[in-house]
Coordinates of C-alpha atoms and ligand atoms in Angstrom, one line a residue:
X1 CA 37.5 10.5 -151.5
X2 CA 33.8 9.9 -150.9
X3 CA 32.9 9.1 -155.0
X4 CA 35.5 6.4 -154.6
X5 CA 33.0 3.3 -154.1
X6 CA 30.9 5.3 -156.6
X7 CA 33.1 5.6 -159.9
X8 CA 34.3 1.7 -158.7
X9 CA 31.4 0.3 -158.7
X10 CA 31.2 1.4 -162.0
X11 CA 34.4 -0.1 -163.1
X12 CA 33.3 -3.3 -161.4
X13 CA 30.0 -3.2 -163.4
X14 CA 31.9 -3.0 -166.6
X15 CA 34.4 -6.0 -165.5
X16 CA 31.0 -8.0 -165.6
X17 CA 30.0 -6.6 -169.0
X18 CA 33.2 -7.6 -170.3
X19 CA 32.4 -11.3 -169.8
X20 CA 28.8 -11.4 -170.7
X21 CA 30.7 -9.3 -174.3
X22 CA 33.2 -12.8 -174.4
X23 CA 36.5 -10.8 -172.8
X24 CA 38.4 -11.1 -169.7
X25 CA 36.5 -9.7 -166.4
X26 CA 38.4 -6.0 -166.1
X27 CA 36.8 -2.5 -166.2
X28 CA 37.9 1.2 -166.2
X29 CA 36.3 4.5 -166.0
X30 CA 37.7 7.6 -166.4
X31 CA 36.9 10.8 -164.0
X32 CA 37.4 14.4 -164.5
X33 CA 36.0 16.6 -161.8
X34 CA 33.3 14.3 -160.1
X35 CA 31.8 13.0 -163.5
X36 CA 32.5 10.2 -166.2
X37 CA 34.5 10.9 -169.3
X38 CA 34.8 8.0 -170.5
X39 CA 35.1 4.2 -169.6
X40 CA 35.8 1.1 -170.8
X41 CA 36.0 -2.6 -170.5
X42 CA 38.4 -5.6 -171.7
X43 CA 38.7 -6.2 -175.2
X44 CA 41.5 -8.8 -176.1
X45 CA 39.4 -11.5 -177.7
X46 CA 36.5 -9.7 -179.4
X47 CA 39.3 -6.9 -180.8
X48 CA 41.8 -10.0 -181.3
X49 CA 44.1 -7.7 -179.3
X50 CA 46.0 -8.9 -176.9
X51 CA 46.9 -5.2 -175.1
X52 CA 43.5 -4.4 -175.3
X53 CA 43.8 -4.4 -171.3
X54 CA 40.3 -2.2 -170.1
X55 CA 42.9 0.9 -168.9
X56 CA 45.2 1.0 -171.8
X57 CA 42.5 0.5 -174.4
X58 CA 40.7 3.3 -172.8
X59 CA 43.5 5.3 -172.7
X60 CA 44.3 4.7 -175.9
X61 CA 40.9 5.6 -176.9
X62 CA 40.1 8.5 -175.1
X63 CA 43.5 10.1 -176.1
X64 CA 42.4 9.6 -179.5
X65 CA 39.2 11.2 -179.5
X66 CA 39.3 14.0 -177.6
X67 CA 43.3 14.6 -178.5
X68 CA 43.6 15.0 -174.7
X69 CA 47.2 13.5 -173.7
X70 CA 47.8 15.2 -170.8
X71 CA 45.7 13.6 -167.9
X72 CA 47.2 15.2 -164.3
X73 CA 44.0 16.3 -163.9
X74 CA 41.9 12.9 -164.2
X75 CA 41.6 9.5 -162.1
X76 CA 41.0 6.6 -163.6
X77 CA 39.0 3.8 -161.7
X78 CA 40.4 0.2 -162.3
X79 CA 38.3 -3.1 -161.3
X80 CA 41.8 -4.6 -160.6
X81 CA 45.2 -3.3 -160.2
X82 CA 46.7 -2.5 -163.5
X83 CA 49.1 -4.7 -165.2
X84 CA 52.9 -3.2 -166.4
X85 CA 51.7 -2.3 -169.7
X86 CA 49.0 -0.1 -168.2
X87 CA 50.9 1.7 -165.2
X88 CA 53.3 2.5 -168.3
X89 CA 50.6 4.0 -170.2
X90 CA 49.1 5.6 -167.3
X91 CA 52.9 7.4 -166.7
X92 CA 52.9 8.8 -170.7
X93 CA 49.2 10.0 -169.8
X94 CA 50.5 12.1 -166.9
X95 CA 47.1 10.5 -165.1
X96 CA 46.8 12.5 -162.0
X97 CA 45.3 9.8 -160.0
X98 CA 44.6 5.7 -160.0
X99 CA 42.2 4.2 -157.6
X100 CA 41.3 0.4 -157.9
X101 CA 40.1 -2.7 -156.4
X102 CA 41.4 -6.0 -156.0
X103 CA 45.3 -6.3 -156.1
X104 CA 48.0 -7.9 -159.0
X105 CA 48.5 -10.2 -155.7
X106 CA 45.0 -10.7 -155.4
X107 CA 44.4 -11.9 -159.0
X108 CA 47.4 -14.0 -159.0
X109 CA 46.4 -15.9 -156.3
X110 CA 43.1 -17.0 -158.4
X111 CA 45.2 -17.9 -161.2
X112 CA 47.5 -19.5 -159.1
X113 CA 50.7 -17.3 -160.0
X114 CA 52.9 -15.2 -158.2
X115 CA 51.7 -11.4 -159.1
X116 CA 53.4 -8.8 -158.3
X117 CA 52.9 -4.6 -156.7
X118 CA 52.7 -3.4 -160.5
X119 CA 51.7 -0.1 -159.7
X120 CA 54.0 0.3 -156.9
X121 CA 57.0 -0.9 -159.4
X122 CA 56.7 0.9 -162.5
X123 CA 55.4 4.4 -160.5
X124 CA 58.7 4.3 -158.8
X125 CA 60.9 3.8 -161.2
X126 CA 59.1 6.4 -163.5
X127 CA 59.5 10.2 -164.2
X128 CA 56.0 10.3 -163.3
X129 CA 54.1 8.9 -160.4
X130 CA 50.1 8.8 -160.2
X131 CA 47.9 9.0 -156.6
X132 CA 47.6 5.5 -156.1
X133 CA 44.7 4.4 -153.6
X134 CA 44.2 0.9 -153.4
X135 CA 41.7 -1.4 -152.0
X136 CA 38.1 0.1 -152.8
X137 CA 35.0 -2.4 -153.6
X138 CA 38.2 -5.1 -153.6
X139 CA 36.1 -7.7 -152.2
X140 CA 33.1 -6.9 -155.1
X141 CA 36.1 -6.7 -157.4
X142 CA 37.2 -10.1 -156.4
X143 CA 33.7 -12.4 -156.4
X144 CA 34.0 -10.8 -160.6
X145 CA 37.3 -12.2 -160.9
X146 CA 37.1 -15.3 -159.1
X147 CA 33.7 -16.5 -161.1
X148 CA 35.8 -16.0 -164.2
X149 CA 39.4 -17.5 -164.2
X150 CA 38.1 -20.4 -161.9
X151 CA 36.5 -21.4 -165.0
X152 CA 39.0 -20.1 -167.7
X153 CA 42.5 -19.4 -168.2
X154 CA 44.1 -15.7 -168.7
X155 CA 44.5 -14.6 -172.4
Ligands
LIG201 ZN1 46.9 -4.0 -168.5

């Protein structure tokens, strides 16, 4: 999709918020026929909550607020690819579609951990199963992530 880069670029902005707000370098946004609805950006430390992951806190939020649960018809941009908590948050959402940046794999290899195809895993052993494109801004996505835990630990 052509707004791809567009709607990451965004999430990758708000991955570099989160740090310069004292959290861990991840961002979401949340699309509903070309346009924002909603976005937001790691909270664990500031919220002193540990699932406070930028996709399931927004989620979690947006649900709330608009008492919207049913989100076929929305894709949510992710700086990085979500963790397991998140793809299963994104399968009780019904979320239509998932695009994001730099890989689990990716990240892990910063960190120097094994990751692991999250989305790939929990999608296909679920009763729902999001469009998953993969890939876009990852390099942006990376230079964010690599500034970060190469100077701090994961929370
Ligand atoms: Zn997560």
């Amino acid at each position: 999709m052509e707004n791809d880069a567009l709607f990451m670029k965004e999430a990758v902005r708000l991955s570099e918020l989160a740090v310069a707000h004292g959290n861990e370098p991840f961002g979401a946004v949340l699309v509903k026929d070309g346009e924002v609805v909603y976005s937001n950006e790691n909270q664990i430390y500031t919220c002193t909550d540990p699932t406070f992951h930028a996709e399931a806190g927004l989620l979690r939020r947006f649900c709330g607020e608009t008492g919207v649960t049913d989100l076929r018809s929305y894709t949510l941009y992710s700086s990085c690819e979500p963790c397991f908590m998140c793809c299963g948050a994104m399968v009780w959402t019904k979320l239509g579609r998932l695009v994001y940046g730099a890989s689990d794999i990716d990240l892990c290899k910063i960190l120097g951990e094994t990751g692991a195809e999250c989305c790939r895993l929990v999608f296909e052993n679920s009763g729902w199963k999001p469009e998953v494109t993969s890939g876009i801004l990852r390099e942006e996505s990376l230079k964010i992530l690599t500034a970060y835990f190469s100077k701090n630990g994961k929370g």
